[in-house]
PDB file of C-alpha atoms and ligand atoms in Angstrom:
ATOM      1  CA  UNK A 207       0.000   0.000   0.000  1.00 52.00           C
ATOM      2  CA  UNK A 208       1.268   3.482  -0.788  1.00 69.00           C
ATOM      3  CA  UNK A 209       2.091   5.976   1.924  1.00 93.00           C
ATOM      4  CA  UNK A 210      -0.239   8.727   2.932  1.00 96.00           C
ATOM      5  CA  UNK A 211       1.428  11.972   1.916  1.00 97.00           C
ATOM      6  CA  UNK A 212      -1.235  14.412   3.034  1.00 97.00           C
ATOM      7  CA  UNK A 213      -3.882  13.867   5.648  1.00 97.00           C
ATOM      8  CA  UNK A 214      -6.321  16.650   6.489  1.00 97.00           C
ATOM      9  CA  UNK A 215      -8.632  15.651   9.346  1.00 97.00           C
ATOM     10  CA  UNK A 216     -11.794  17.481  10.208  1.00 98.00           C
ATOM     11  CA  UNK A 217     -10.478  21.044   9.927  1.00 97.00           C
ATOM     12  CA  UNK A 218     -12.522  24.111  10.791  1.00 97.00           C
ATOM     13  CA  UNK A 219     -11.517  27.577   9.594  1.00 96.00           C
ATOM     14  CA  UNK A 220     -12.907  31.065  10.189  1.00 96.00           C
ATOM     15  CA  UNK A 221     -12.475  34.335   8.301  1.00 95.00           C
ATOM     16  CA  UNK A 222     -12.979  36.762  11.192  1.00 94.00           C
ATOM     17  CA  UNK A 223     -16.307  35.859  12.743  1.00 95.00           C
ATOM     18  CA  UNK A 224     -17.559  33.896   9.750  1.00 96.00           C
ATOM     19  CA  UNK A 225     -16.907  30.175   9.555  1.00 97.00           C
ATOM     20  CA  UNK A 226     -15.789  28.906   6.126  1.00 97.00           C
ATOM     21  CA  UNK A 227     -14.827  25.297   6.871  1.00 98.00           C
ATOM     22  CA  UNK A 228     -16.944  23.080   9.122  1.00 98.00           C
ATOM     23  CA  UNK A 229     -15.080  19.788   8.914  1.00 97.00           C
ATOM     24  CA  UNK A 230     -12.979  19.136   5.841  1.00 98.00           C
ATOM     25  CA  UNK A 231     -11.116  15.835   5.637  1.00 98.00           C
ATOM     26  CA  UNK A 232      -9.101  14.441   2.781  1.00 98.00           C
ATOM     27  CA  UNK A 233      -6.111  12.236   2.037  1.00 98.00           C
ATOM     28  CA  UNK A 234      -3.580  12.136  -0.746  1.00 98.00           C
ATOM     29  CA  UNK A 235      -1.422   9.039  -1.068  1.00 98.00           C
ATOM     30  CA  UNK A 236       1.974   9.128  -2.753  1.00 97.00           C
ATOM     31  CA  UNK A 237       1.625   9.169  -6.531  1.00 97.00           C
ATOM     32  CA  UNK A 238      -2.100   9.918  -6.463  1.00 97.00           C
ATOM     33  CA  UNK A 239      -4.042  12.666  -8.172  1.00 98.00           C
ATOM     34  CA  UNK A 240      -6.842  13.847  -5.893  1.00 98.00           C
ATOM     35  CA  UNK A 241      -9.548  16.160  -7.227  1.00 98.00           C
ATOM     36  CA  UNK A 242     -11.011  18.575  -4.690  1.00 98.00           C
ATOM     37  CA  UNK A 243     -14.466  19.425  -5.956  1.00 97.00           C
ATOM     38  CA  UNK A 244     -17.587  21.384  -5.096  1.00 96.00           C
ATOM     39  CA  UNK A 245     -19.555  24.368  -6.316  1.00 95.00           C
ATOM     40  CA  UNK A 246     -18.339  27.970  -5.945  1.00 93.00           C
ATOM     41  CA  UNK A 247     -17.783  29.104  -2.397  1.00 95.00           C
ATOM     42  CA  UNK A 248     -17.868  25.601  -0.878  1.00 96.00           C
ATOM     43  CA  UNK A 249     -14.371  25.892   0.613  1.00 97.00           C
ATOM     44  CA  UNK A 250     -11.898  24.464  -1.914  1.00 97.00           C
ATOM     45  CA  UNK A 251      -9.541  27.449  -1.954  1.00 95.00           C
ATOM     46  CA  UNK A 252      -9.823  27.873   1.817  1.00 96.00           C
ATOM     47  CA  UNK A 253      -8.796  24.225   2.259  1.00 97.00           C
ATOM     48  CA  UNK A 254      -5.737  24.803   0.081  1.00 96.00           C
ATOM     49  CA  UNK A 255      -4.924  28.083   1.860  1.00 93.00           C
ATOM     50  CA  UNK A 256      -5.106  26.246   5.164  1.00 94.00           C
ATOM     51  CA  UNK A 257      -2.777  23.498   3.957  1.00 93.00           C
ATOM     52  CA  UNK A 258      -0.301  26.184   2.903  1.00 90.00           C
ATOM     53  CA  UNK A 259      -0.806  27.982   6.224  1.00 81.00           C
ATOM     54  CA  UNK A 260      -2.275  31.168   4.792  1.00 84.00           C
ATOM     55  CA  UNK A 261      -5.345  30.452   6.944  1.00 87.00           C
ATOM     56  CA  UNK A 262      -5.251  28.834  10.364  1.00 89.00           C
ATOM     57  CA  UNK A 263      -7.498  25.982  11.417  1.00 94.00           C
ATOM     58  CA  UNK A 264      -9.246  26.407  14.767  1.00 94.00           C
ATOM     59  CA  UNK A 265      -9.874  22.671  14.888  1.00 96.00           C
ATOM     60  CA  UNK A 266      -8.525  19.556  13.192  1.00 96.00           C
ATOM     61  CA  UNK A 267      -5.113  18.314  12.128  1.00 95.00           C
ATOM     62  CA  UNK A 268      -3.027  18.487   8.993  1.00 96.00           C
ATOM     63  CA  UNK A 269      -0.204  15.982   8.589  1.00 96.00           C
ATOM     64  CA  UNK A 270       2.144  16.254   5.635  1.00 96.00           C
ATOM     65  CA  UNK A 271       4.647  13.490   4.967  1.00 95.00           C
ATOM     66  CA  UNK A 272       4.250  12.292   8.535  1.00 93.00           C
ATOM     67  CA  UNK A 273       4.720  15.731  10.152  1.00 94.00           C
ATOM     68  CA  UNK A 274       1.993  17.681  11.933  1.00 94.00           C
ATOM     69  CA  UNK A 275       2.027  21.051  10.146  1.00 92.00           C
ATOM     70  CA  UNK A 276      -0.773  22.819  12.039  1.00 86.00           C
ATOM     71  CA  UNK A 277       1.535  25.229  13.796  1.00 83.00           C
ATOM     72  CA  UNK A 278       4.165  25.653  11.096  1.00 88.00           C
ATOM     73  CA  UNK A 279       4.630  28.884   9.119  1.00 87.00           C
ATOM     74  CA  UNK A 280       3.932  28.689   5.389  1.00 86.00           C
ATOM     75  CA  UNK A 281       7.584  28.753   4.261  1.00 87.00           C
ATOM     76  CA  UNK A 282       8.300  25.676   6.406  1.00 89.00           C
ATOM     77  CA  UNK A 283       5.354  23.820   4.883  1.00 90.00           C
ATOM     78  CA  UNK A 284       6.665  24.727   1.422  1.00 90.00           C
ATOM     79  CA  UNK A 285      10.080  23.398   2.452  1.00 91.00           C
ATOM     80  CA  UNK A 286       8.541  20.090   3.518  1.00 93.00           C
ATOM     81  CA  UNK A 287       7.426  19.712  -0.087  1.00 95.00           C
ATOM     82  CA  UNK A 288       4.091  21.416  -0.755  1.00 95.00           C
ATOM     83  CA  UNK A 289       4.330  23.201  -4.110  1.00 94.00           C
ATOM     84  CA  UNK A 290       1.406  25.576  -4.540  1.00 93.00           C
ATOM     85  CA  UNK A 291       0.209  27.005  -7.837  1.00 93.00           C
ATOM     86  CA  UNK A 292      -2.257  29.512  -6.417  1.00 86.00           C
ATOM     87  CA  UNK A 293      -5.429  30.751  -8.043  1.00 84.00           C
ATOM     88  CA  UNK A 294      -4.428  33.831 -10.018  1.00 77.00           C
ATOM     89  CA  UNK A 295      -0.944  32.476 -10.923  1.00 70.00           C
ATOM     90  CA  UNK A 296       1.306  34.865  -9.018  1.00 75.00           C
ATOM     91  CA  UNK A 297       4.841  35.278 -10.357  1.00 79.00           C
ATOM     92  CA  UNK A 298       7.430  38.026  -9.947  1.00 82.00           C
ATOM     93  CA  UNK A 299       6.258  40.451 -12.627  1.00 83.00           C
ATOM     94  CA  UNK A 300       9.569  42.269 -13.043  1.00 87.00           C
ATOM     95  CA  UNK A 301      11.755  39.196 -13.269  1.00 93.00           C
ATOM     96  CA  UNK A 302      12.297  37.239 -16.457  1.00 95.00           C
ATOM     97  CA  UNK A 303      10.864  33.778 -16.940  1.00 96.00           C
ATOM     98  CA  UNK A 304      14.216  32.193 -16.132  1.00 96.00           C
ATOM     99  CA  UNK A 305      14.806  34.444 -13.100  1.00 96.00           C
ATOM    100  CA  UNK A 306      11.389  33.413 -11.777  1.00 94.00           C
ATOM    101  CA  UNK A 307      12.298  29.756 -12.127  1.00 95.00           C
ATOM    102  CA  UNK A 308      15.753  30.175 -10.581  1.00 94.00           C
ATOM    103  CA  UNK A 309      14.317  32.154  -7.635  1.00 90.00           C
ATOM    104  CA  UNK A 310      12.135  29.185  -6.692  1.00 86.00           C
ATOM    105  CA  UNK A 311      14.693  26.450  -7.359  1.00 90.00           C
ATOM    106  CA  UNK A 312      15.732  23.844  -4.846  1.00 90.00           C
ATOM    107  CA  UNK A 313      17.838  20.730  -5.293  1.00 88.00           C
ATOM    108  CA  UNK A 314      16.135  17.820  -6.977  1.00 91.00           C
ATOM    109  CA  UNK A 315      15.190  16.322 -10.319  1.00 92.00           C
ATOM    110  CA  UNK A 316      13.293  19.407 -11.520  1.00 95.00           C
ATOM    111  CA  UNK A 317      16.002  21.385 -13.281  1.00 95.00           C
ATOM    112  CA  UNK A 318      15.297  24.331 -15.587  1.00 95.00           C
ATOM    113  CA  UNK A 319      15.881  21.981 -18.528  1.00 96.00           C
ATOM    114  CA  UNK A 320      13.194  19.616 -17.302  1.00 96.00           C
ATOM    115  CA  UNK A 321      10.710  22.485 -16.867  1.00 97.00           C
ATOM    116  CA  UNK A 322      11.524  23.682 -20.395  1.00 97.00           C
ATOM    117  CA  UNK A 323      10.916  20.169 -21.723  1.00 97.00           C
ATOM    118  CA  UNK A 324       7.487  20.198 -20.134  1.00 97.00           C
ATOM    119  CA  UNK A 325       6.717  23.714 -21.373  1.00 96.00           C
ATOM    120  CA  UNK A 326       8.829  24.526 -24.469  1.00 96.00           C
ATOM    121  CA  UNK A 327       7.103  27.926 -24.653  1.00 95.00           C
ATOM    122  CA  UNK A 328       8.841  28.937 -21.452  1.00 96.00           C
ATOM    123  CA  UNK A 329      12.239  28.263 -22.962  1.00 97.00           C
ATOM    124  CA  UNK A 330      11.331  30.322 -26.017  1.00 97.00           C
ATOM    125  CA  UNK A 331      10.437  33.169 -23.659  1.00 97.00           C
ATOM    126  CA  UNK A 332      13.059  32.654 -20.985  1.00 96.00           C
ATOM    127  CA  UNK A 333      14.473  36.198 -21.210  1.00 97.00           C
ATOM    128  CA  UNK A 334      11.071  37.866 -21.333  1.00 96.00           C
ATOM    129  CA  UNK A 335       9.705  39.663 -18.236  1.00 95.00           C
ATOM    130  CA  UNK A 336       6.922  37.675 -16.580  1.00 94.00           C
ATOM    131  CA  UNK A 337       4.469  40.568 -16.862  1.00 92.00           C
ATOM    132  CA  UNK A 338       4.757  40.494 -20.663  1.00 93.00           C
ATOM    133  CA  UNK A 339       3.593  36.863 -20.881  1.00 93.00           C
ATOM    134  CA  UNK A 340       0.070  35.881 -21.890  1.00 91.00           C
ATOM    135  CA  UNK A 341      -2.205  34.563 -19.152  1.00 90.00           C
ATOM    136  CA  UNK A 342      -1.591  30.983 -20.276  1.00 92.00           C
ATOM    137  CA  UNK A 343       2.173  31.423 -20.351  1.00 93.00           C
ATOM    138  CA  UNK A 344       2.035  32.927 -16.855  1.00 93.00           C
ATOM    139  CA  UNK A 345       0.149  29.848 -15.718  1.00 94.00           C
ATOM    140  CA  UNK A 346       2.849  27.617 -17.214  1.00 95.00           C
ATOM    141  CA  UNK A 347       5.449  29.715 -15.413  1.00 96.00           C
ATOM    142  CA  UNK A 348       3.530  29.398 -12.130  1.00 95.00           C
ATOM    143  CA  UNK A 349       3.489  25.599 -12.552  1.00 96.00           C
ATOM    144  CA  UNK A 350       7.163  25.609 -13.569  1.00 96.00           C
ATOM    145  CA  UNK A 351       8.040  27.630 -10.472  1.00 95.00           C
ATOM    146  CA  UNK A 352       6.209  25.201  -8.230  1.00 95.00           C
ATOM    147  CA  UNK A 353       7.993  22.275  -9.915  1.00 97.00           C
ATOM    148  CA  UNK A 354      11.484  23.765  -9.503  1.00 96.00           C
ATOM    149  CA  UNK A 355      10.889  23.635  -5.737  1.00 94.00           C
ATOM    150  CA  UNK A 356      10.764  19.840  -6.298  1.00 95.00           C
ATOM    151  CA  UNK A 357       7.504  19.414  -4.409  1.00 96.00           C
ATOM    152  CA  UNK A 358       6.353  16.094  -3.016  1.00 97.00           C
ATOM    153  CA  UNK A 359       2.827  17.377  -3.549  1.00 97.00           C
ATOM    154  CA  UNK A 360       1.872  19.763  -6.335  1.00 98.00           C
ATOM    155  CA  UNK A 361      -1.254  21.775  -5.527  1.00 97.00           C
ATOM    156  CA  UNK A 362      -3.101  23.266  -8.494  1.00 97.00           C
ATOM    157  CA  UNK A 363      -5.937  25.695  -7.781  1.00 95.00           C
ATOM    158  CA  UNK A 364      -7.981  26.444 -10.921  1.00 93.00           C
ATOM    159  CA  UNK A 365      -4.927  26.245 -13.156  1.00 92.00           C
ATOM    160  CA  UNK A 366      -6.905  26.304 -16.401  1.00 92.00           C
ATOM    161  CA  UNK A 367      -9.469  28.939 -15.472  1.00 91.00           C
ATOM    162  CA  UNK A 368      -9.971  31.721 -18.010  1.00 90.00           C
ATOM    163  CA  UNK A 369      -7.445  30.327 -20.498  1.00 92.00           C
ATOM    164  CA  UNK A 370      -7.870  29.840 -24.241  1.00 91.00           C
ATOM    165  CA  UNK A 371      -8.736  26.237 -25.236  1.00 93.00           C
ATOM    166  CA  UNK A 372      -5.358  25.527 -26.858  1.00 92.00           C
ATOM    167  CA  UNK A 373      -3.496  26.678 -23.744  1.00 93.00           C
ATOM    168  CA  UNK A 374      -5.816  24.659 -21.511  1.00 94.00           C
ATOM    169  CA  UNK A 375      -4.974  21.612 -23.594  1.00 95.00           C
ATOM    170  CA  UNK A 376      -1.300  22.283 -23.056  1.00 94.00           C
ATOM    171  CA  UNK A 377      -1.759  22.569 -19.293  1.00 95.00           C
ATOM    172  CA  UNK A 378      -3.767  19.314 -19.181  1.00 97.00           C
ATOM    173  CA  UNK A 379      -1.117  17.587 -21.282  1.00 97.00           C
ATOM    174  CA  UNK A 380       1.467  18.699 -18.718  1.00 97.00           C
ATOM    175  CA  UNK A 381      -0.674  17.543 -15.769  1.00 97.00           C
ATOM    176  CA  UNK A 382      -1.084  14.129 -17.414  1.00 97.00           C
ATOM    177  CA  UNK A 383       2.676  13.907 -18.004  1.00 97.00           C
ATOM    178  CA  UNK A 384       3.287  14.780 -14.338  1.00 97.00           C
ATOM    179  CA  UNK A 385       0.860  12.090 -13.219  1.00 97.00           C
ATOM    180  CA  UNK A 386       2.588   9.571 -15.481  1.00 97.00           C
ATOM    181  CA  UNK A 387       5.883  10.468 -13.790  1.00 96.00           C
ATOM    182  CA  UNK A 388       4.337   9.657 -10.409  1.00 96.00           C
ATOM    183  CA  UNK A 389       3.914  13.233  -9.176  1.00 97.00           C
ATOM    184  CA  UNK A 390       1.373  13.480  -6.349  1.00 98.00           C
ATOM    185  CA  UNK A 391      -1.172  16.190  -7.141  1.00 98.00           C
ATOM    186  CA  UNK A 392      -4.064  17.863  -5.327  1.00 98.00           C
ATOM    187  CA  UNK A 393      -6.123  19.682  -7.919  1.00 98.00           C
ATOM    188  CA  UNK A 394      -9.120  21.985  -8.081  1.00 97.00           C
ATOM    189  CA  UNK A 395     -10.558  22.549 -11.548  1.00 95.00           C
ATOM    190  CA  UNK A 396     -13.999  23.206 -12.971  1.00 92.00           C
ATOM    191  CA  UNK A 397     -13.396  21.176 -16.120  1.00 93.00           C
ATOM    192  CA  UNK A 398     -14.745  17.805 -14.995  1.00 93.00           C
ATOM    193  CA  UNK A 399     -14.317  16.218 -18.412  1.00 93.00           C
ATOM    194  CA  UNK A 400     -10.553  16.742 -18.134  1.00 95.00           C
ATOM    195  CA  UNK A 401     -10.286  16.272 -14.396  1.00 96.00           C
ATOM    196  CA  UNK A 402     -12.183  13.021 -13.827  1.00 96.00           C
ATOM    197  CA  UNK A 403     -10.169  10.851 -16.237  1.00 96.00           C
ATOM    198  CA  UNK A 404      -6.908  11.682 -14.454  1.00 97.00           C
ATOM    199  CA  UNK A 405      -8.176  11.692 -10.856  1.00 98.00           C
ATOM    200  CA  UNK A 406      -7.566   8.634  -8.658  1.00 98.00           C
ATOM    201  CA  UNK A 407      -9.919   9.987  -6.006  1.00 97.00           C
ATOM    202  CA  UNK A 408     -12.456  12.771  -5.722  1.00 98.00           C
ATOM    203  CA  UNK A 409     -13.328  14.703  -2.592  1.00 98.00           C
ATOM    204  CA  UNK A 410     -16.503  16.778  -2.680  1.00 97.00           C
ATOM    205  CA  UNK A 411     -17.052  19.774  -0.411  1.00 98.00           C
ATOM    206  CA  UNK A 412     -20.467  21.198   0.346  1.00 97.00           C
ATOM    207  CA  UNK A 413     -20.753  24.296   2.540  1.00 96.00           C
ATOM    208  CA  UNK A 414     -17.298  23.839   4.018  1.00 97.00           C
ATOM    209  CA  UNK A 415     -17.630  20.154   4.765  1.00 98.00           C
ATOM    210  CA  UNK A 416     -16.430  16.958   3.094  1.00 98.00           C
ATOM    211  CA  UNK A 417     -19.620  15.237   1.990  1.00 97.00           C
ATOM    212  CA  UNK A 418     -18.320  12.581  -0.383  1.00 97.00           C
ATOM    213  CA  UNK A 419     -15.052  10.803  -1.197  1.00 97.00           C
ATOM    214  CA  UNK A 420     -14.642   8.148  -3.830  1.00 97.00           C
ATOM    215  CA  UNK A 421     -13.212   7.160  -7.176  1.00 97.00           C
ATOM    216  CA  UNK A 422     -14.355   8.985 -10.334  1.00 97.00           C
ATOM    217  CA  UNK A 423     -16.155   5.770 -11.402  1.00 96.00           C
ATOM    218  CA  UNK A 424     -18.297   5.904  -8.284  1.00 97.00           C
ATOM    219  CA  UNK A 425     -19.313   9.518  -8.914  1.00 95.00           C
ATOM    220  CA  UNK A 426     -22.830   9.004 -10.234  1.00 93.00           C
ATOM    221  CA  UNK A 427     -24.789  11.549 -12.273  1.00 92.00           C
ATOM    222  CA  UNK A 428     -27.003  11.909  -9.247  1.00 94.00           C
ATOM    223  CA  UNK A 429     -24.095  12.910  -7.006  1.00 94.00           C
ATOM    224  CA  UNK A 430     -22.662  15.235  -9.650  1.00 93.00           C
ATOM    225  CA  UNK A 431     -26.068  16.817 -10.029  1.00 93.00           C
ATOM    226  CA  UNK A 432     -26.536  17.243  -6.298  1.00 93.00           C
ATOM    227  CA  UNK A 433     -23.080  18.529  -5.372  1.00 94.00           C
ATOM    228  CA  UNK A 434     -21.489  19.911  -8.491  1.00 94.00           C
ATOM    229  CA  UNK A 435     -24.508  21.348 -10.251  1.00 85.00           C
ATOM    230  CA  UNK A 436     -23.750  19.667 -13.572  1.00 65.00           C
TER     231      UNK A 436
HETATM  232  P1  ATP B  61     -14.537  29.262  -5.702  1.00 61.19           P
HETATM  233  O1  ATP B  61     -14.672  28.110  -6.625  1.00 61.19           O
HETATM  234  O2  ATP B  61     -15.562  30.324  -5.943  1.00 61.19           O
HETATM  235  O3  ATP B  61     -13.139  29.790  -5.577  1.00 61.19           O
HETATM  236  P2  ATP B  61     -14.207  27.797  -3.204  1.00 61.19           P
HETATM  237  O4  ATP B  61     -14.873  26.478  -3.130  1.00 61.19           O
HETATM  238  O5  ATP B  61     -12.751  27.836  -3.458  1.00 61.19           O
HETATM  239  O6  ATP B  61     -14.962  28.695  -4.253  1.00 61.19           O
HETATM  240  P3  ATP B  61     -13.656  29.440  -0.912  1.00 61.19           P
HETATM  241  O7  ATP B  61     -13.047  30.532  -1.742  1.00 61.19           O
HETATM  242  O8  ATP B  61     -12.772  28.607  -0.091  1.00 61.19           O
HETATM  243  O9  ATP B  61     -14.538  28.493  -1.833  1.00 61.19           O
HETATM  244  O10 ATP B  61     -14.772  30.089   0.026  1.00 61.19           O
HETATM  245  C1  ATP B  61     -15.395  29.388   1.100  1.00 61.19           C
HETATM  246  C2  ATP B  61     -16.220  30.383   1.923  1.00 61.19           C
HETATM  247  O11 ATP B  61     -15.351  31.295   2.589  1.00 61.19           O
HETATM  248  C3  ATP B  61     -17.164  31.229   1.092  1.00 61.19           C
HETATM  249  O12 ATP B  61     -18.357  31.405   1.827  1.00 61.19           O
HETATM  250  C4  ATP B  61     -16.430  32.531   0.933  1.00 61.19           C
HETATM  251  O13 ATP B  61     -17.326  33.600   0.792  1.00 61.19           O
HETATM  252  C5  ATP B  61     -15.670  32.624   2.238  1.00 61.19           C
HETATM  253  N1  ATP B  61     -14.399  33.357   2.062  1.00 61.19           N
HETATM  254  C6  ATP B  61     -13.391  33.059   1.217  1.00 61.19           C
HETATM  255  N2  ATP B  61     -12.375  33.931   1.331  1.00 61.19           N
HETATM  256  C7  ATP B  61     -12.736  34.820   2.284  1.00 61.19           C
HETATM  257  C8  ATP B  61     -12.116  35.967   2.872  1.00 61.19           C
HETATM  258  N3  ATP B  61     -10.892  36.359   2.502  1.00 61.19           N
HETATM  259  N4  ATP B  61     -12.815  36.623   3.831  1.00 61.19           N
HETATM  260  C9  ATP B  61     -14.042  36.211   4.217  1.00 61.19           C
HETATM  261  N5  ATP B  61     -14.681  35.137   3.718  1.00 61.19           N
HETATM  262  C10 ATP B  61     -14.049  34.459   2.765  1.00 61.19           C
END
């Protein structure tokens, strides 16, 4: 049996006085792709923010690679091997593509060359400032940056949102290649037709709570209708 890389158990999170998470639990095993799903505002981004310690849980535990990370600052969690590609693809606007990648780099298999193999467009634009890239190229750079940290878990929050179809295809091709290489991935994406075929497990959130976990095969039309509004 593969090892559990990430275990989130029954976390509760508040934004000021208002409660956003009421009991989210999920697991990612090594080498798995886990899809975190649910309609808008159900708590997907808050769950990811909490994993990366940008929000603090008032209840529940988060273990990453065997370590309790509840009380750790976000840079320590990143160092343990959580590579976040946040919603909105933030990069250093006034650095070049290559400078962005180098700034994030840590020892490991993900060299600049390997990132450029995954996204040849980034190599073509390596001397260009990040703020002159198209939205899709910035997304590739955000994924490349996360990869150069050599993460044990890659976390993708709405990586294909708002992108042109051909760029979305390129991002999905890269995600599939990463899965094939055994990269563990926690992913939020609205495109179920792309997401479900690559997911090993799905976790559905409804009003800040995990309401269903299972394989994509077990996700019936009824469940999708009830929880995902499709
Ligand atoms: P979406 O798909 O729209 O991004 P989501 O499933 O990622 O949705 P969250 O963004 O985690 O959902 O939001 C969960 C709840 O927390 C929502 O009710 C939202 O309004 C609330 N929330 C999110 N961010 C904040 C914030 N910074 N301050 C206050 N409330 C927030």
